[in-house]
Amino acid sequence: MKKMIAEVKKRLSAKRFCHSKAVAETAEKLAKYWGVNPEKAYLAGLLHDIGKELSLEEMIQIIPQGTILNSEEKSIDLLHSLASTIIAQRDFKIFDEEILQAIKCHTVGGKESGPLAQILYLADYIAPGRKQPGVEEVRKIANIDLEQALLMVYNQTLTYLNE
């Protein structure tokens, strides 16, 4: 794990690395609380943005043709989850489908989101350093009602994407 953390730190800006560490730690805590594998949650959190700082062109190059939806093709915010999934698998040798699915779904969720993906999605929203409107309320709800917290975040995400 130390080698992986060092490699992630080397690939990301200091700000993005701090965010990824905060998401990993938040995901680990939420996973312990809600009965999900905390090691997988930490790893998914650490790698969830590993492709975020690539250019749009670099993302499109590594994502297989036919995978990108029309609504995603010009948005780093949407494409980085696919790019990060591919990098986690290709460069970090992560083949656990649950971890890969969590990374893939961390930006907008998805109907195929399992418990680990839900934890990562929520952790990315409430991690220390996040200051968007409503985050404090979601932080309070996250340890009381997971489903309600997720619904609050989905609503915020949809509002952001529509804007």
mmCIF file of C-alpha atoms in Angstrom:
data_model
loop_
_atom_site.group_PDB
_atom_site.id
_atom_site.type_symbol
_atom_site.label_atom_id
_atom_site.label_comp_id
_atom_site.label_asym_id
_atom_site.label_seq_id
_atom_site.Cartn_x
_atom_site.Cartn_y
_atom_site.Cartn_z
ATOM 1 C CA MET A 1 0.000 0.000 0.000
ATOM 2 C CA LYS A 2 2.865 2.404 0.749
ATOM 3 C CA LYS A 3 4.204 1.947 -2.789
ATOM 4 C CA MET A 4 0.755 2.570 -4.231
ATOM 5 C CA ILE A 5 0.268 5.726 -2.178
ATOM 6 C CA ALA A 6 3.693 6.977 -3.304
ATOM 7 C CA GLU A 7 2.831 6.294 -6.950
ATOM 8 C CA VAL A 8 -0.530 8.071 -6.667
ATOM 9 C CA LYS A 9 1.206 11.029 -5.017
ATOM 10 C CA LYS A 10 3.725 11.156 -7.856
ATOM 11 C CA ARG A 11 1.000 11.194 -10.528
ATOM 12 C CA LEU A 12 -1.303 13.807 -9.007
ATOM 13 C CA SER A 13 -0.955 17.452 -8.067
ATOM 14 C CA ALA A 14 -0.597 18.083 -4.334
ATOM 15 C CA LYS A 15 -4.175 19.355 -4.134
ATOM 16 C CA ARG A 16 -5.644 16.350 -5.999
ATOM 17 C CA PHE A 17 -3.560 13.929 -3.935
ATOM 18 C CA CYS A 18 -4.804 15.487 -0.674
ATOM 19 C CA HIS A 19 -8.365 15.181 -1.958
ATOM 20 C CA SER A 20 -7.834 11.528 -2.929
ATOM 21 C CA LYS A 21 -6.367 10.731 0.501
ATOM 22 C CA ALA A 22 -9.296 12.499 2.201
ATOM 23 C CA VAL A 23 -11.795 10.549 0.094
ATOM 24 C CA ALA A 24 -9.958 7.288 0.842
ATOM 25 C CA GLU A 25 -10.038 7.943 4.586
ATOM 26 C CA THR A 26 -13.689 9.035 4.500
ATOM 27 C CA ALA A 27 -14.640 5.989 2.430
ATOM 28 C CA GLU A 28 -12.805 3.716 4.873
ATOM 29 C CA LYS A 29 -14.691 5.215 7.837
ATOM 30 C CA LEU A 30 -18.070 5.007 6.097
ATOM 31 C CA ALA A 31 -17.356 1.440 5.009
ATOM 32 C CA LYS A 32 -16.558 0.368 8.570
ATOM 33 C CA TYR A 33 -19.736 2.035 9.814
ATOM 34 C CA TRP A 34 -22.011 0.556 7.127
ATOM 35 C CA GLY A 35 -20.444 -2.936 7.009
ATOM 36 C CA VAL A 36 -18.574 -2.663 3.707
ATOM 37 C CA ASN A 37 -14.974 -3.816 3.204
ATOM 38 C CA PRO A 38 -12.877 -0.861 4.478
ATOM 39 C CA GLU A 39 -9.691 -1.886 2.634
ATOM 40 C CA LYS A 40 -11.509 -1.893 -0.701
ATOM 41 C CA ALA A 41 -13.148 1.417 0.171
ATOM 42 C CA TYR A 42 -9.775 3.003 0.963
ATOM 43 C CA LEU A 43 -8.229 1.714 -2.253
ATOM 44 C CA ALA A 44 -11.175 2.882 -4.379
ATOM 45 C CA GLY A 45 -10.977 6.304 -2.723
ATOM 46 C CA LEU A 46 -7.260 6.575 -3.288
ATOM 47 C CA LEU A 47 -7.571 5.775 -7.011
ATOM 48 C CA HIS A 48 -10.922 7.371 -7.841
ATOM 49 C CA ASP A 49 -9.362 10.505 -9.403
ATOM 50 C CA ILE A 50 -6.129 9.013 -10.729
ATOM 51 C CA GLY A 51 -7.131 10.037 -14.259
ATOM 52 C CA LYS A 52 -8.688 13.391 -13.413
ATOM 53 C CA GLU A 53 -5.682 15.491 -14.376
ATOM 54 C CA LEU A 54 -5.285 13.993 -17.833
ATOM 55 C CA SER A 55 -6.304 16.194 -20.736
ATOM 56 C CA LEU A 56 -9.575 15.434 -22.472
ATOM 57 C CA GLU A 57 -7.602 14.130 -25.458
ATOM 58 C CA GLU A 58 -5.559 11.780 -23.242
ATOM 59 C CA MET A 59 -8.738 10.454 -21.643
ATOM 60 C CA ILE A 60 -10.348 9.794 -25.008
ATOM 61 C CA GLN A 61 -7.190 7.952 -26.162
ATOM 62 C CA ILE A 62 -7.204 5.467 -23.275
ATOM 63 C CA ILE A 63 -10.962 4.841 -23.148
ATOM 64 C CA PRO A 64 -12.054 2.112 -25.591
ATOM 65 C CA GLN A 65 -14.053 3.280 -28.604
ATOM 66 C CA GLY A 66 -17.780 2.880 -28.184
ATOM 67 C CA THR A 67 -17.564 3.345 -24.412
ATOM 68 C CA ILE A 68 -18.015 7.107 -24.359
ATOM 69 C CA LEU A 69 -21.567 8.429 -24.506
ATOM 70 C CA ASN A 70 -22.343 11.582 -26.507
ATOM 71 C CA SER A 71 -23.145 13.410 -23.272
ATOM 72 C CA GLU A 72 -19.699 12.542 -21.892
ATOM 73 C CA GLU A 73 -17.429 13.156 -24.866
ATOM 74 C CA LYS A 74 -16.492 16.732 -24.018
ATOM 75 C CA SER A 75 -16.464 16.642 -20.239
ATOM 76 C CA ILE A 76 -13.460 15.871 -18.086
ATOM 77 C CA ASP A 77 -15.834 15.847 -15.108
ATOM 78 C CA LEU A 78 -17.704 12.909 -16.642
ATOM 79 C CA LEU A 79 -14.889 11.082 -18.454
ATOM 80 C CA HIS A 80 -12.345 11.006 -15.643
ATOM 81 C CA SER A 81 -14.173 8.193 -13.858
ATOM 82 C CA LEU A 82 -13.795 5.929 -16.908
ATOM 83 C CA ALA A 83 -10.175 6.988 -17.371
ATOM 84 C CA SER A 84 -9.460 6.405 -13.682
ATOM 85 C CA THR A 85 -11.005 2.924 -13.883
ATOM 86 C CA ILE A 86 -8.776 2.005 -16.814
ATOM 87 C CA ILE A 87 -5.657 3.395 -15.121
ATOM 88 C CA ALA A 88 -6.469 1.558 -11.872
ATOM 89 C CA GLN A 89 -6.674 -1.682 -13.816
ATOM 90 C CA ARG A 90 -3.832 -1.095 -16.287
ATOM 91 C CA ASP A 91 -1.231 0.611 -14.096
ATOM 92 C CA PHE A 92 -2.144 -0.430 -10.555
ATOM 93 C CA LYS A 93 -3.261 -3.994 -11.387
ATOM 94 C CA ILE A 94 -6.639 -3.621 -9.695
ATOM 95 C CA PHE A 95 -8.920 -6.343 -11.035
ATOM 96 C CA ASP A 96 -11.490 -6.468 -8.254
ATOM 97 C CA GLU A 97 -14.791 -5.724 -10.018
ATOM 98 C CA GLU A 98 -16.305 -4.099 -6.939
ATOM 99 C CA ILE A 99 -13.444 -1.577 -6.684
ATOM 100 C CA LEU A 100 -13.461 -0.899 -10.427
ATOM 101 C CA GLN A 101 -17.236 -0.401 -10.428
ATOM 102 C CA ALA A 102 -16.956 2.020 -7.508
ATOM 103 C CA ILE A 103 -14.345 4.100 -9.353
ATOM 104 C CA LYS A 104 -16.381 4.012 -12.563
ATOM 105 C CA CYS A 105 -19.575 5.196 -10.807
ATOM 106 C CA HIS A 106 -18.083 7.760 -8.438
ATOM 107 C CA THR A 107 -19.079 10.859 -10.408
ATOM 108 C CA VAL A 108 -22.743 10.295 -11.226
ATOM 109 C CA GLY A 109 -23.632 7.049 -9.500
ATOM 110 C CA GLY A 110 -25.517 4.503 -11.508
ATOM 111 C CA LYS A 111 -28.138 1.816 -11.314
ATOM 112 C CA GLU A 112 -25.373 -0.785 -11.025
ATOM 113 C CA SER A 113 -23.843 0.909 -7.981
ATOM 114 C CA GLY A 114 -23.337 -1.624 -5.232
ATOM 115 C CA PRO A 115 -22.574 -0.857 -1.581
ATOM 116 C CA LEU A 116 -18.901 -0.023 -2.189
ATOM 117 C CA ALA A 117 -19.765 2.279 -5.104
ATOM 118 C CA GLN A 118 -22.358 4.019 -2.940
ATOM 119 C CA ILE A 119 -19.818 4.509 -0.162
ATOM 120 C CA LEU A 120 -17.239 5.981 -2.558
ATOM 121 C CA TYR A 121 -19.821 8.250 -4.193
ATOM 122 C CA LEU A 122 -20.834 9.608 -0.804
ATOM 123 C CA ALA A 123 -17.246 9.869 0.468
ATOM 124 C CA ASP A 124 -16.219 11.902 -2.571
ATOM 125 C CA TYR A 125 -19.007 14.361 -1.809
ATOM 126 C CA ILE A 126 -18.468 14.744 1.948
ATOM 127 C CA ALA A 127 -14.702 14.353 2.327
ATOM 128 C CA PRO A 128 -12.865 17.039 4.305
ATOM 129 C CA GLY A 129 -12.141 20.001 2.089
ATOM 130 C CA ARG A 130 -15.492 19.881 0.314
ATOM 131 C CA LYS A 131 -17.463 23.072 0.806
ATOM 132 C CA GLN A 132 -20.369 22.899 -1.652
ATOM 133 C CA PRO A 133 -23.823 23.987 -0.480
ATOM 134 C CA GLY A 134 -25.563 21.303 1.564
ATOM 135 C CA VAL A 135 -22.446 19.286 2.368
ATOM 136 C CA GLU A 136 -22.737 19.781 6.144
ATOM 137 C CA GLU A 137 -26.268 18.407 6.151
ATOM 138 C CA VAL A 138 -25.178 15.371 4.113
ATOM 139 C CA ARG A 139 -22.272 14.781 6.511
ATOM 140 C CA LYS A 140 -24.730 14.641 9.415
ATOM 141 C CA ILE A 141 -27.084 12.253 7.599
ATOM 142 C CA ALA A 142 -24.300 9.952 6.302
ATOM 143 C CA ASN A 143 -24.001 8.113 9.626
ATOM 144 C CA ILE A 144 -27.740 7.996 10.259
ATOM 145 C CA ASP A 145 -29.418 7.107 6.966
ATOM 146 C CA LEU A 146 -27.193 6.051 4.071
ATOM 147 C CA GLU A 147 -30.015 5.993 1.537
ATOM 148 C CA GLN A 148 -31.170 9.500 2.451
ATOM 149 C CA ALA A 149 -27.604 10.829 2.241
ATOM 150 C CA LEU A 150 -27.185 9.252 -1.196
ATOM 151 C CA LEU A 151 -30.462 10.734 -2.422
ATOM 152 C CA MET A 152 -29.344 14.178 -1.264
ATOM 153 C CA VAL A 153 -26.063 13.822 -3.155
ATOM 154 C CA TYR A 154 -27.758 12.457 -6.299
ATOM 155 C CA ASN A 155 -30.028 15.489 -6.277
ATOM 156 C CA GLN A 156 -27.061 17.866 -5.930
ATOM 157 C CA THR A 157 -25.173 16.038 -8.704
ATOM 158 C CA LEU A 158 -28.105 16.241 -11.101
ATOM 159 C CA THR A 159 -28.493 19.936 -10.395
ATOM 160 C CA TYR A 160 -24.782 20.496 -11.061
ATOM 161 C CA LEU A 161 -24.814 18.476 -14.294
ATOM 162 C CA ASN A 162 -27.907 20.261 -15.582
ATOM 163 C CA GLU A 163 -26.243 23.618 -14.956
#
